mmCIF file of C-alpha atoms and ligand atoms in Angstrom:
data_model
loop_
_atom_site.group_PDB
_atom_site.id
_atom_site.type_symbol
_atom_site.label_atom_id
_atom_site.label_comp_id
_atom_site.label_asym_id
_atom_site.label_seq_id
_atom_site.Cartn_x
_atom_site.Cartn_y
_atom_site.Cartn_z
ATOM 1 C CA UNK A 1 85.894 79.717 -57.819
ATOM 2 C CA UNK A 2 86.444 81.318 -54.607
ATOM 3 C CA UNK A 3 83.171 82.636 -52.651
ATOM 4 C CA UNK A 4 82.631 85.357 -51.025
ATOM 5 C CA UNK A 5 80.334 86.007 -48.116
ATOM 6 C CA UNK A 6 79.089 89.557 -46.748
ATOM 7 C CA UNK A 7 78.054 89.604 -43.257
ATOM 8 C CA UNK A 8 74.147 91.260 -42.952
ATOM 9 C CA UNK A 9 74.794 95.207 -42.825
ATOM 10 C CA UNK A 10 71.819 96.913 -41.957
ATOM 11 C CA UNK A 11 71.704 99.112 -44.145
ATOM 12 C CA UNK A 12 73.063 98.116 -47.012
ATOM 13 C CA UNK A 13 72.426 94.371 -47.003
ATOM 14 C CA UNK A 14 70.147 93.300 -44.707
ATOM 15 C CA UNK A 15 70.243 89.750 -45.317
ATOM 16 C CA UNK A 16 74.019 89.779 -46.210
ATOM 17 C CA UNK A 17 75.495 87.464 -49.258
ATOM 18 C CA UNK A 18 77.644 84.528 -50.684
ATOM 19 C CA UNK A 19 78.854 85.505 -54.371
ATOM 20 C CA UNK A 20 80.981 83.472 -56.756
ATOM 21 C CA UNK A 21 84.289 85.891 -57.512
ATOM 22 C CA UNK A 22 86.674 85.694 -59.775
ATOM 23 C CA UNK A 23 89.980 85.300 -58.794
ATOM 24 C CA UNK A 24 91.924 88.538 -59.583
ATOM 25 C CA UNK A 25 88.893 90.727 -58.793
ATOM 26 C CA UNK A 26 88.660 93.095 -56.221
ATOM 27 C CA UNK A 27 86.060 93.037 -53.239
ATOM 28 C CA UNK A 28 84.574 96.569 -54.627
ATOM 29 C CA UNK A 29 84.199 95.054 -57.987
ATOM 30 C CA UNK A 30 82.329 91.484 -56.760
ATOM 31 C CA UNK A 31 79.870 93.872 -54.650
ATOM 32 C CA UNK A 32 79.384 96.237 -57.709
ATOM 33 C CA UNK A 33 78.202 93.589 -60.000
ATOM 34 C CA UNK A 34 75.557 92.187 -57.768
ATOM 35 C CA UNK A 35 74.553 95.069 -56.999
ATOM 36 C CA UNK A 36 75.669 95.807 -53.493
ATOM 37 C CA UNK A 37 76.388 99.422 -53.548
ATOM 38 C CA UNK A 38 79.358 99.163 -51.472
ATOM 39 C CA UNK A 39 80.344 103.353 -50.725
ATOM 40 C CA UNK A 40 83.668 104.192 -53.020
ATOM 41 C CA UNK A 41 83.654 108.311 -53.683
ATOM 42 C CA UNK A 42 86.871 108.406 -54.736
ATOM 43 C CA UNK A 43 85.874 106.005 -57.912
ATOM 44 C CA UNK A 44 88.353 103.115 -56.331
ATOM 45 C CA UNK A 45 91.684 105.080 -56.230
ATOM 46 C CA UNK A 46 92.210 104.685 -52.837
ATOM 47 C CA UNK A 47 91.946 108.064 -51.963
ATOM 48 C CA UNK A 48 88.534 107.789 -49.972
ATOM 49 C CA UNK A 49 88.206 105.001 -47.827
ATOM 50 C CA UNK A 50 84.646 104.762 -48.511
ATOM 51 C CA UNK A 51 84.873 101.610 -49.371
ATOM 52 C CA UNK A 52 86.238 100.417 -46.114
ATOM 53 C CA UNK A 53 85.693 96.570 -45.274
ATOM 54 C CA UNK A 54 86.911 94.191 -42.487
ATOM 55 C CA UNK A 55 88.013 90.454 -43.713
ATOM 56 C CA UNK A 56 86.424 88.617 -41.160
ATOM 57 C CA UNK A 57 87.863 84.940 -42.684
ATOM 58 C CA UNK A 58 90.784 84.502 -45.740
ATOM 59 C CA UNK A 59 92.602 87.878 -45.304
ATOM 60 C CA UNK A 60 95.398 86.086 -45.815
ATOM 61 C CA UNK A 61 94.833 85.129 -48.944
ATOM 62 C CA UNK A 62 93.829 88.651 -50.701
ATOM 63 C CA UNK A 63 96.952 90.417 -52.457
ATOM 64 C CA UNK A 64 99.009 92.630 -50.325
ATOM 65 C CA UNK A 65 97.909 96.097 -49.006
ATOM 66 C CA UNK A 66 100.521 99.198 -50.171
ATOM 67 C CA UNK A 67 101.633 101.998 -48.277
ATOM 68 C CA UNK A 68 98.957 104.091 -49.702
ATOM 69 C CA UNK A 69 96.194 101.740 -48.711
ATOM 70 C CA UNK A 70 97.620 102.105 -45.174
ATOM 71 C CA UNK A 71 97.445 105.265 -45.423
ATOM 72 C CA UNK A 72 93.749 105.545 -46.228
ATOM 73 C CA UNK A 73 92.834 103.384 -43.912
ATOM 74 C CA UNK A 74 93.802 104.859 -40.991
ATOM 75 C CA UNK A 75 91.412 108.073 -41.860
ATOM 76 C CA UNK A 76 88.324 105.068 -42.406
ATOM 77 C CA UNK A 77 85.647 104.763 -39.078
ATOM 78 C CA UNK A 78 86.172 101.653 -37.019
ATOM 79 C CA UNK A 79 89.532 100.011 -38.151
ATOM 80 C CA UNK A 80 90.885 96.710 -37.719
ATOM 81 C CA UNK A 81 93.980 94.769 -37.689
ATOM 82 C CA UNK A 82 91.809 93.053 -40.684
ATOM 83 C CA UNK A 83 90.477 95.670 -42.394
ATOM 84 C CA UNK A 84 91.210 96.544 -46.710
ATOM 85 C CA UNK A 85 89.863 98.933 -48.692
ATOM 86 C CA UNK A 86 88.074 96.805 -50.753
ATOM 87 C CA UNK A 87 88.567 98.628 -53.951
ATOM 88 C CA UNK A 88 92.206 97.915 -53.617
ATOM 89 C CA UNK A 89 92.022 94.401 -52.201
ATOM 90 C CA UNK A 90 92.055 91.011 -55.239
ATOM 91 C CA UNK A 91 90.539 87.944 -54.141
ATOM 92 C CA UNK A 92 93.228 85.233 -54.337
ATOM 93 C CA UNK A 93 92.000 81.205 -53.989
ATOM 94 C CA UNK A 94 90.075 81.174 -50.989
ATOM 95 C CA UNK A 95 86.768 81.699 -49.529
ATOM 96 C CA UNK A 96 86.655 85.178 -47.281
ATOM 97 C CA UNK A 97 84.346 86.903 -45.390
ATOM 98 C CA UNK A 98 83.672 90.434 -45.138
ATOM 99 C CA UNK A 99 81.934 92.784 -42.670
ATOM 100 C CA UNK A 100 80.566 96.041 -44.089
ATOM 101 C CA UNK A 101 81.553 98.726 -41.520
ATOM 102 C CA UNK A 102 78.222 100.420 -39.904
ATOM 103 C CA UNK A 103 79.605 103.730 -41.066
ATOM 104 C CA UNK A 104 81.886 104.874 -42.911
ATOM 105 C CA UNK A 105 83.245 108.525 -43.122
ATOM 106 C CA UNK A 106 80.544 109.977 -45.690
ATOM 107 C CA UNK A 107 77.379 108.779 -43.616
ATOM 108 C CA UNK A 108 76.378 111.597 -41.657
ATOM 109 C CA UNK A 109 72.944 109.814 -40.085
ATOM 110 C CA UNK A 110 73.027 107.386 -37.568
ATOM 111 C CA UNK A 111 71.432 104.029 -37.744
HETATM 112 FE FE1 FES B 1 88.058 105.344 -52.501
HETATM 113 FE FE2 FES B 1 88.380 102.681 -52.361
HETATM 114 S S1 FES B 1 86.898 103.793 -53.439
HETATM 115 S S2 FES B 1 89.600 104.225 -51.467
#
C-alpha cells in the first residue's frame, strides 16, 4: 500500500502525517478519512480549487491532470509546476508527498 506523507501545515496539521492509501483513491479522500480537513467548497468537482496541494515527491505517479483541472488551478494561491487539486488527483503505486498550501483562495486571515 502506497503511503502518503503531509508536510506540517500550520494550520491545519501542525505535526503533518504518513497515511496508508489505497491505490485508486484520491488525495482529498485519504485526508478526509483521517480527518484532515483538507478545504474542498466545491464538494470535489473541481470547480474550487480549495483543495489545492503541491506533490512534493511521486507526482509522477498520480493519474493524469485534465484540462479542467488546469484550469482550476491556475485561479488556486501559490502554484507550482507540481501542484493537483487533490480532489481530482488518484494515488497510483508509489509513496508521495504533499505540501498543504498556506492559503488557499477562501482564507481571508493571515497566519
Ligand atoms: Fe473544489 Fe477540488 S474540491 S476543486
Amino acid at each position: 500500500m502506497p503511503k502518503i506523507i503531509f508536510l506540517p501545515h500550520k494550520i491545519i496539521l501542525p505535526q503533518g502525517a504518513i497515511l496508508e492509501a489505497k491505490k485508486g483513491e484520491t488525495i482529498l479522500n485519504i485526508a478526509l478519512k483521517n480527518n484532515i480537513q483538507l478545504e474542498h467548497a466545491c464538494g470535489q468537482s473541481c470547480a474550487c480549487s480549495t483543495c489545492h496541494c503541491i506533490i512534493r515527491k511521486g507526482f509522477l505517479s498520480l493519474s493524469g491532470g485534465s484540462e479542467k483541472e488546469d484550469d482550476i488551478l491556475d485561479k488556486a494561491w501559490g502554484l507550482e509546476s507540481e501542484s493537483r487539486l487533490s480532489c481530482q488527483a488518484i494515488i497510483g503505486d508509489v509513496d508521495i508527498e504533499v505540501e498543504i498550501p498556506l492559503y488557499n483562495v477562501n482564507y481571508v486571515t493571515e497566519y
